[in-house]
Every structure is written in C-alpha cells, then in structure tokens.
PDB file of C-alpha atoms in Angstrom:
ATOM      1  CA  ARG Z   1       3.474  -4.111   4.605  1.00  0.00           C
ATOM      2  CA  ASN Z   2       3.175  -5.260   1.001  1.00  0.00           C
ATOM      3  CA  THR Z   3       5.054  -2.174  -0.180  1.00  0.00           C
ATOM      4  CA  THR Z   4       7.929  -2.969   2.193  1.00  0.00           C
ATOM      5  CA  ARG Z   5       8.060  -6.541   0.918  1.00  0.00           C
ATOM      6  CA  PHE Z   6       7.937  -5.365  -2.704  1.00  0.00           C
ATOM      7  CA  TYR Z   7      10.756  -2.901  -2.139  1.00  0.00           C
ATOM      8  CA  SER Z   8      12.823  -5.517  -0.305  1.00  0.00           C
ATOM      9  CA  GLN Z   9      12.449  -7.962  -3.201  1.00  0.00           C
ATOM     10  CA  TYR Z  10      13.225  -5.218  -5.723  1.00  0.00           C
ATOM     11  CA  ASP Z  11      16.361  -4.253  -3.809  1.00  0.00           C
ATOM     12  CA  GLU Z  12      17.593  -7.848  -3.712  1.00  0.00           C
ATOM     13  CA  VAL Z  13      16.914  -8.465  -7.388  1.00  0.00           C
ATOM     14  CA  PHE Z  14      18.433  -5.092  -8.323  1.00  0.00           C
ATOM     15  CA  LEU Z  15      21.622  -6.018  -6.522  1.00  0.00           C
ATOM     16  CA  ARG Z  16      21.831  -9.566  -7.922  1.00  0.00           C
ATOM     17  CA  TYR Z  17      21.280  -8.456 -11.515  1.00  0.00           C
ATOM     18  CA  GLY Z  18      23.754  -5.586 -11.501  1.00  0.00           C
ATOM     19  CA  PRO Z  19      26.486  -5.573 -14.150  1.00  0.00           C
ATOM     20  CA  TRP Z  20      29.024  -5.939 -11.332  1.00  0.00           C
ATOM     21  CA  MET Z  21      27.721  -9.508 -10.814  1.00  0.00           C
ATOM     22  CA  LYS Z  22      28.730 -10.704 -14.296  1.00  0.00           C
ATOM     23  CA  GLY Z  23      32.252 -11.357 -13.041  1.00  0.00           C
ATOM     24  CA  LYS Z  24      31.142 -13.672 -10.239  1.00  0.00           C
ATOM     25  CA  GLU Z  25      32.196 -17.310 -10.406  1.00  0.00           C
ATOM     26  CA  GLY Z  26      30.206 -20.447  -9.615  1.00  0.00           C
ATOM     27  CA  TRP Z  27      27.146 -22.243 -10.922  1.00  0.00           C
ATOM     28  CA  ALA Z  28      24.718 -19.721  -9.434  1.00  0.00           C
ATOM     29  CA  TRP Z  29      26.213 -16.931 -11.559  1.00  0.00           C
ATOM     30  CA  LYS Z  30      26.681 -18.905 -14.773  1.00  0.00           C
ATOM     31  CA  ARG Z  31      23.550 -17.479 -16.454  1.00  0.00           C
ATOM     32  CA  MET Z  32      24.509 -13.926 -15.505  1.00  0.00           C
ATOM     33  CA  LYS Z  33      27.448 -13.898 -17.929  1.00  0.00           C
ATOM     34  CA  ASN Z  34      25.174 -13.380 -20.964  1.00  0.00           C
ATOM     35  CA  TYR Z  35      22.021 -12.115 -19.274  1.00  0.00           C
ATOM     36  CA  THR Z  36      20.387  -8.963 -20.643  1.00  0.00           C
ATOM     37  CA  HIS Z  37      18.177  -7.271 -18.096  1.00  0.00           C
ATOM     38  CA  PRO Z  38      14.705  -6.337 -19.424  1.00  0.00           C
ATOM     39  CA  HIS Z  39      14.900  -2.977 -17.615  1.00  0.00           C
ATOM     40  CA  GLN Z  40      18.395  -1.840 -18.515  1.00  0.00           C
ATOM     41  CA  TYR Z  41      17.755   1.780 -17.531  1.00  0.00           C
ATOM     42  CA  LEU Z  42      18.037   0.630 -13.902  1.00  0.00           C
ATOM     43  CA  TYR Z  43      21.792   0.272 -14.356  1.00  0.00           C
ATOM     44  CA  GLU Z  44      22.528   3.244 -16.586  1.00  0.00           C
ATOM     45  CA  ASN Z  45      26.041   4.544 -15.781  1.00  0.00           C
ATOM     46  CA  MET Z  46      26.525   1.759 -13.219  1.00  0.00           C
ATOM     47  CA  THR Z  47      28.947  -0.908 -14.366  1.00  0.00           C
ATOM     48  CA  GLU Z  48      30.900  -1.549 -11.177  1.00  0.00           C
ATOM     49  CA  TRP Z  49      29.856  -2.033  -7.560  1.00  0.00           C
ATOM     50  CA  GLN Z  50      31.446   1.326  -6.701  1.00  0.00           C
ATOM     51  CA  ASP Z  51      29.096   3.132  -9.113  1.00  0.00           C
ATOM     52  CA  TYR Z  52      26.113   1.578  -7.337  1.00  0.00           C
ATOM     53  CA  GLN Z  53      27.516   2.266  -3.883  1.00  0.00           C
ATOM     54  CA  ASP Z  54      28.180   5.916  -4.757  1.00  0.00           C
ATOM     55  CA  ALA Z  55      24.451   6.359  -5.404  1.00  0.00           C
ATOM     56  CA  PHE Z  56      23.487   5.449  -1.825  1.00  0.00           C
ATOM     57  CA  CYS Z  57      26.733   6.168   0.032  1.00  0.00           C
ATOM     58  CA  PRO Z  58      28.784   8.903  -1.646  1.00  0.00           C
ATOM     59  CA  PRO Z  59      32.552   8.780  -1.060  1.00  0.00           C
ATOM     60  CA  ASP Z  60      32.487  12.050   0.899  1.00  0.00           C
ATOM     61  CA  ALA Z  61      30.079  10.414   3.415  1.00  0.00           C
ATOM     62  CA  VAL Z  62      32.613   7.739   4.391  1.00  0.00           C
ATOM     63  CA  PRO Z  63      34.671   8.901   7.374  1.00  0.00           C
ATOM     64  CA  ASN Z  64      38.411   8.619   7.324  1.00  0.00           C
ATOM     65  CA  PRO Z  65      39.926   6.146   8.158  1.00  0.00           C
ATOM     66  CA  VAL Z  66      37.474   3.395   7.206  1.00  0.00           C
ATOM     67  CA  ARG Z  67      39.268   0.293   5.996  1.00  0.00           C
ATOM     68  CA  ASP Z  68      36.265  -1.341   4.309  1.00  0.00           C
ATOM     69  CA  PRO Z  69      33.944   1.336   2.838  1.00  0.00           C
ATOM     70  CA  GLN Z  70      31.654  -1.289   1.263  1.00  0.00           C
ATOM     71  CA  ARG Z  71      30.986  -2.897   4.621  1.00  0.00           C
ATOM     72  CA  TRP Z  72      30.684   0.453   6.389  1.00  0.00           C
ATOM     73  CA  CYS Z  73      28.193   1.775   3.813  1.00  0.00           C
ATOM     74  CA  SER Z  74      26.056  -1.355   3.959  1.00  0.00           C
ATOM     75  CA  ARG Z  75      25.510  -0.759   7.674  1.00  0.00           C
ATOM     76  CA  GLN Z  76      24.593   2.931   7.504  1.00  0.00           C
ATOM     77  CA  PRO Z  77      21.329   4.703   6.730  1.00  0.00           C
ATOM     78  CA  THR Z  78      21.251   5.458   3.032  1.00  0.00           C
ATOM     79  CA  ARG Z  79      22.287   8.827   1.698  1.00  0.00           C
ATOM     80  CA  GLU Z  80      20.663   8.051  -1.616  1.00  0.00           C
ATOM     81  CA  ASN Z  81      21.084  10.888  -4.093  1.00  0.00           C
ATOM     82  CA  GLY Z  82      17.780  10.347  -5.921  1.00  0.00           C
ATOM     83  CA  THR Z  83      19.188   8.159  -8.683  1.00  0.00           C
ATOM     84  CA  LEU Z  84      17.997   4.851  -7.253  1.00  0.00           C
ATOM     85  CA  ALA Z  85      14.641   6.237  -6.092  1.00  0.00           C
ATOM     86  CA  ASN Z  86      13.903   7.696  -9.538  1.00  0.00           C
ATOM     87  CA  ARG Z  87      14.819   4.456 -11.268  1.00  0.00           C
ATOM     88  CA  PHE Z  88      12.702   2.480  -8.827  1.00  0.00           C
ATOM     89  CA  GLU Z  89       9.725   4.742  -9.507  1.00  0.00           C
ATOM     90  CA  GLN Z  90      10.178   4.271 -13.253  1.00  0.00           C
ATOM     91  CA  PHE Z  91      10.410   0.497 -12.715  1.00  0.00           C
ATOM     92  CA  VAL Z  92       7.151   0.503 -10.727  1.00  0.00           C
ATOM     93  CA  TRP Z  93       5.401   2.309 -13.592  1.00  0.00           C
ATOM     94  CA  ASN Z  94       6.907   0.013 -16.248  1.00  0.00           C
ATOM     95  CA  TYR Z  95       6.772  -3.419 -14.638  1.00  0.00           C
ATOM     96  CA  ASP Z  96       3.498  -5.284 -15.114  1.00  0.00           C
ATOM     97  CA  GLY Z  97       4.181  -7.846 -12.383  1.00  0.00           C
ATOM     98  CA  ILE Z  98       3.128 -10.676 -14.665  1.00  0.00           C
ATOM     99  CA  ARG Z  99       6.454 -11.553 -16.306  1.00  0.00           C
ATOM    100  CA  PRO Z 100       9.074 -12.318 -13.667  1.00  0.00           C
ATOM    101  CA  PHE Z 101      12.675 -11.916 -14.667  1.00  0.00           C
ATOM    102  CA  ASP Z 102      14.377 -13.488 -11.691  1.00  0.00           C
ATOM    103  CA  LEU Z 103      16.838 -16.298 -12.339  1.00  0.00           C
TER     104      LEU Z 103
END
C-alpha cells in the first residue's frame, strides 16, 4: 500500500515538474519558469509533453484514427518502454526522502 502511494505521488510530481510545464500560465506555474529540478536526469531527452508520452504510449500504439492521442493514451494501460521505470528506480536510490522538492 505504501509503495502504491509513493509511486502515485512520484508520478504526479514527475508530471508537474516536467519541462513541458514551464510554458503554463497562471500563478500556480509562476515558480516553474525558473525552477531547476534537483533530479534532472528524470527528464533527460524529454522537453515536450510528446517526448514524455512516447515513453509510455509510443506513437505506433495509437490506433488510427484517434483525434486526441493525449487523451486516448492517458486512458490506456501503459506500454512503458523501460525509460520511465529505470529513471524511477534511479530516483528511489538517490532520493533521501528528507528534502522535499515539491512546490
């Protein structure tokens, strides 16, 4: 149960801190503009949402014709290619749990 909760929190924070969020507008995203993530390896070669999505829902997995691949992918079982799992494992080994980095 605790592992599920930990992974759920990690997933949410991973998504919110992605480089693709720097372009968001509004007070909630203001600090993101100049934020440097303490675990930058998590986002290596991922600068746009599409890069992230391709890691868990490759373009060839999306049936034709799907009008909104982002929505479709978010409602499917993951087809994660190992990239996100490997980075998560590295994060678990590196993160001490004492210094939170959430906004």
